[in-house]
Amino acid sequence: MAEPQAPGSTDADLVWLDLACDLAALCPPSESAFSVGAVIVAADGTRIARGHSREDDPKDHAEESALRRVPAGTDLGGATLYSSLEPCGRRASRPRPCAELVLDAGIRRVVFAWSEPDVFVPATGADRLRAAGVEVVEMPVLASRAKEPNGHLLG
């Protein structure tokens, strides 16, 4: 596999983030929300949960879908959340943005492929996570894959 493409990233990050991009392609299309995939991985490298936007509900974001699938009692302190898109810091469809859900779950590391464009709300998720002490790694080498299922929203 190629060398890591971003400071703080690993070869495993590329594999898991690639899976998140695959999951984004499974999302039902929407004119009012991005198609996003998310995977939560334990510190030992095992997958805990995964999800994608609109998987169970038309308003679901990928991160909340994945978090809903985490087995009860699982400690996420050493886990990494992989998301094809920067977790939202503001949200129009529900009161709690994904960055807040990630913080509440205790996840201390987030890796994403594509910074959220200011299409629906201002992009503040990565800054909000960093301000709370979460390690945030952006891997733009996979941004084009993350954008593919969202081309209709980008003009």
mmCIF file of C-alpha atoms in Angstrom:
data_model
loop_
_atom_site.group_PDB
_atom_site.id
_atom_site.type_symbol
_atom_site.label_atom_id
_atom_site.label_comp_id
_atom_site.label_asym_id
_atom_site.label_seq_id
_atom_site.Cartn_x
_atom_site.Cartn_y
_atom_site.Cartn_z
ATOM 1 C CA MET A 1 0.000 0.000 0.000
ATOM 2 C CA ALA A 2 1.135 3.577 -0.607
ATOM 3 C CA GLU A 3 2.698 5.696 2.109
ATOM 4 C CA PRO A 4 0.248 7.563 4.320
ATOM 5 C CA GLN A 5 -0.977 10.707 2.610
ATOM 6 C CA ALA A 6 -1.511 13.000 5.581
ATOM 7 C CA PRO A 7 0.381 13.860 8.770
ATOM 8 C CA GLY A 8 -0.750 11.575 11.573
ATOM 9 C CA SER A 9 -2.237 8.985 9.213
ATOM 10 C CA THR A 10 -1.420 5.299 8.779
ATOM 11 C CA ASP A 11 -1.875 2.683 6.080
ATOM 12 C CA ALA A 12 -4.799 1.283 8.107
ATOM 13 C CA ASP A 13 -6.430 4.718 7.951
ATOM 14 C CA LEU A 14 -6.456 4.487 4.158
ATOM 15 C CA VAL A 15 -8.157 1.085 4.268
ATOM 16 C CA TRP A 16 -10.892 2.125 6.728
ATOM 17 C CA LEU A 17 -11.504 5.474 5.060
ATOM 18 C CA ASP A 18 -11.779 3.721 1.701
ATOM 19 C CA LEU A 19 -14.543 1.546 3.224
ATOM 20 C CA ALA A 20 -16.311 4.703 4.459
ATOM 21 C CA CYS A 21 -16.221 6.022 0.878
ATOM 22 C CA ASP A 22 -17.694 2.713 -0.348
ATOM 23 C CA LEU A 23 -20.523 3.105 2.169
ATOM 24 C CA ALA A 24 -21.239 6.651 0.959
ATOM 25 C CA ALA A 25 -22.016 5.201 -2.460
ATOM 26 C CA LEU A 26 -24.827 3.106 -0.865
ATOM 27 C CA CYS A 27 -26.779 6.183 0.279
ATOM 28 C CA PRO A 28 -30.134 6.924 -1.293
ATOM 29 C CA PRO A 29 -29.684 10.173 -3.264
ATOM 30 C CA SER A 30 -30.868 13.419 -1.678
ATOM 31 C CA GLU A 31 -31.166 17.030 -2.766
ATOM 32 C CA SER A 32 -30.896 18.259 0.815
ATOM 33 C CA ALA A 33 -28.076 16.219 2.380
ATOM 34 C CA PHE A 34 -24.699 14.731 1.542
ATOM 35 C CA SER A 35 -24.149 11.012 1.012
ATOM 36 C CA VAL A 36 -21.624 9.945 3.634
ATOM 37 C CA GLY A 37 -20.216 6.691 4.974
ATOM 38 C CA ALA A 38 -18.764 6.122 8.447
ATOM 39 C CA VAL A 39 -16.860 3.325 10.178
ATOM 40 C CA ILE A 40 -15.898 3.087 13.861
ATOM 41 C CA VAL A 41 -12.762 1.051 14.547
ATOM 42 C CA ALA A 42 -11.388 -0.063 17.926
ATOM 43 C CA ALA A 43 -7.818 0.656 19.006
ATOM 44 C CA ASP A 44 -6.898 -2.958 18.195
ATOM 45 C CA GLY A 45 -7.993 -2.486 14.570
ATOM 46 C CA THR A 46 -11.302 -4.355 14.689
ATOM 47 C CA ARG A 47 -14.436 -2.820 13.248
ATOM 48 C CA ILE A 48 -17.003 -1.884 15.883
ATOM 49 C CA ALA A 49 -19.751 -0.438 13.678
ATOM 50 C CA ARG A 50 -20.494 1.191 10.358
ATOM 51 C CA GLY A 51 -23.269 3.210 8.793
ATOM 52 C CA HIS A 52 -24.250 5.539 6.003
ATOM 53 C CA SER A 53 -26.505 8.523 5.524
ATOM 54 C CA ARG A 54 -30.237 7.830 5.319
ATOM 55 C CA GLU A 55 -29.649 4.160 6.181
ATOM 56 C CA ASP A 56 -32.562 3.890 8.632
ATOM 57 C CA ASP A 57 -34.208 7.301 8.423
ATOM 58 C CA PRO A 58 -34.195 10.021 5.731
ATOM 59 C CA LYS A 59 -32.602 12.454 8.215
ATOM 60 C CA ASP A 60 -29.840 10.120 9.449
ATOM 61 C CA HIS A 61 -26.241 11.181 9.045
ATOM 62 C CA ALA A 62 -23.630 8.452 8.639
ATOM 63 C CA GLU A 63 -21.955 9.093 11.976
ATOM 64 C CA GLU A 64 -25.189 8.799 13.947
ATOM 65 C CA SER A 65 -26.119 5.654 12.032
ATOM 66 C CA ALA A 66 -22.758 4.066 12.917
ATOM 67 C CA LEU A 67 -22.946 5.232 16.541
ATOM 68 C CA ARG A 68 -26.417 3.715 16.881
ATOM 69 C CA ARG A 69 -24.903 0.330 15.941
ATOM 70 C CA VAL A 70 -22.189 0.364 18.612
ATOM 71 C CA PRO A 71 -22.863 -2.494 21.047
ATOM 72 C CA ALA A 72 -24.043 -1.301 24.468
ATOM 73 C CA GLY A 73 -21.235 -0.864 26.960
ATOM 74 C CA THR A 74 -18.497 -0.472 24.333
ATOM 75 C CA ASP A 75 -15.752 1.940 25.412
ATOM 76 C CA LEU A 76 -14.996 4.184 22.435
ATOM 77 C CA GLY A 77 -12.150 6.087 24.118
ATOM 78 C CA GLY A 78 -9.490 4.394 21.969
ATOM 79 C CA ALA A 79 -11.633 4.141 18.839
ATOM 80 C CA THR A 80 -11.294 6.036 15.573
ATOM 81 C CA LEU A 81 -14.235 7.297 13.550
ATOM 82 C CA TYR A 82 -13.669 7.245 9.790
ATOM 83 C CA SER A 83 -16.024 9.414 7.757
ATOM 84 C CA SER A 84 -16.019 10.177 4.059
ATOM 85 C CA LEU A 85 -17.049 13.762 4.957
ATOM 86 C CA GLU A 86 -16.032 15.989 7.848
ATOM 87 C CA PRO A 87 -18.548 15.436 10.660
ATOM 88 C CA CYS A 88 -21.018 18.306 10.772
ATOM 89 C CA GLY A 89 -20.602 20.996 13.404
ATOM 90 C CA ARG A 90 -24.004 22.517 12.684
ATOM 91 C CA ARG A 91 -27.102 20.813 11.447
ATOM 92 C CA ALA A 92 -30.361 21.930 9.881
ATOM 93 C CA SER A 93 -32.333 18.665 10.177
ATOM 94 C CA ARG A 94 -31.769 17.777 13.857
ATOM 95 C CA PRO A 95 -30.681 19.662 16.968
ATOM 96 C CA ARG A 96 -27.430 17.745 17.623
ATOM 97 C CA PRO A 97 -24.664 17.839 15.023
ATOM 98 C CA CYS A 98 -22.419 14.837 14.431
ATOM 99 C CA ALA A 99 -19.376 16.491 16.020
ATOM 100 C CA GLU A 100 -21.339 16.708 19.283
ATOM 101 C CA LEU A 101 -22.450 13.074 19.000
ATOM 102 C CA VAL A 102 -18.824 11.994 18.450
ATOM 103 C CA LEU A 103 -17.687 13.956 21.501
ATOM 104 C CA ASP A 104 -20.480 12.540 23.653
ATOM 105 C CA ALA A 105 -19.526 9.004 22.568
ATOM 106 C CA GLY A 106 -15.969 9.568 23.821
ATOM 107 C CA ILE A 107 -14.230 9.084 20.462
ATOM 108 C CA ARG A 108 -10.850 10.825 20.561
ATOM 109 C CA ARG A 109 -9.721 10.400 16.927
ATOM 110 C CA VAL A 110 -11.529 11.241 13.674
ATOM 111 C CA VAL A 111 -10.234 10.675 10.138
ATOM 112 C CA PHE A 112 -12.103 12.087 7.145
ATOM 113 C CA ALA A 113 -11.560 12.417 3.400
ATOM 114 C CA TRP A 114 -13.345 15.617 2.427
ATOM 115 C CA SER A 115 -13.921 18.906 4.244
ATOM 116 C CA GLU A 116 -17.606 19.760 4.322
ATOM 117 C CA PRO A 117 -18.375 22.409 1.703
ATOM 118 C CA ASP A 118 -20.612 25.302 2.773
ATOM 119 C CA VAL A 119 -23.600 23.990 0.801
ATOM 120 C CA PHE A 120 -26.134 23.487 3.611
ATOM 121 C CA VAL A 121 -24.450 24.864 6.750
ATOM 122 C CA PRO A 122 -21.027 26.361 7.496
ATOM 123 C CA ALA A 123 -18.348 23.704 7.999
ATOM 124 C CA THR A 124 -17.343 23.789 11.658
ATOM 125 C CA GLY A 125 -17.117 20.113 12.647
ATOM 126 C CA ALA A 126 -13.354 19.612 12.456
ATOM 127 C CA ASP A 127 -12.687 22.838 14.357
ATOM 128 C CA ARG A 128 -15.214 21.886 17.026
ATOM 129 C CA LEU A 129 -13.606 18.445 17.451
ATOM 130 C CA ARG A 130 -10.065 19.866 17.604
ATOM 131 C CA ALA A 131 -11.159 22.463 20.183
ATOM 132 C CA ALA A 132 -12.367 19.577 22.367
ATOM 133 C CA GLY A 133 -8.991 17.798 22.110
ATOM 134 C CA VAL A 134 -9.916 15.217 19.474
ATOM 135 C CA GLU A 135 -7.160 14.239 17.039
ATOM 136 C CA VAL A 136 -8.500 15.122 13.584
ATOM 137 C CA VAL A 137 -6.822 13.849 10.415
ATOM 138 C CA GLU A 138 -7.907 14.896 6.940
ATOM 139 C CA MET A 139 -6.887 12.595 4.083
ATOM 140 C CA PRO A 140 -7.639 14.505 0.874
ATOM 141 C CA VAL A 141 -6.140 11.658 -1.178
ATOM 142 C CA LEU A 142 -9.637 10.091 -0.942
ATOM 143 C CA ALA A 143 -11.643 13.327 -1.328
ATOM 144 C CA SER A 144 -12.559 12.604 -4.958
ATOM 145 C CA ARG A 145 -14.085 9.252 -3.886
ATOM 146 C CA ALA A 146 -16.067 10.988 -1.147
ATOM 147 C CA LYS A 147 -17.349 13.592 -3.618
ATOM 148 C CA GLU A 148 -18.531 11.072 -6.252
ATOM 149 C CA PRO A 149 -21.959 10.274 -4.741
ATOM 150 C CA ASN A 150 -22.464 14.000 -4.088
ATOM 151 C CA GLY A 151 -21.734 15.408 -7.535
ATOM 152 C CA HIS A 152 -25.350 16.492 -8.057
ATOM 153 C CA LEU A 153 -25.044 18.822 -5.033
ATOM 154 C CA LEU A 154 -21.809 20.455 -6.119
ATOM 155 C CA GLY A 155 -23.039 22.088 -9.305
#
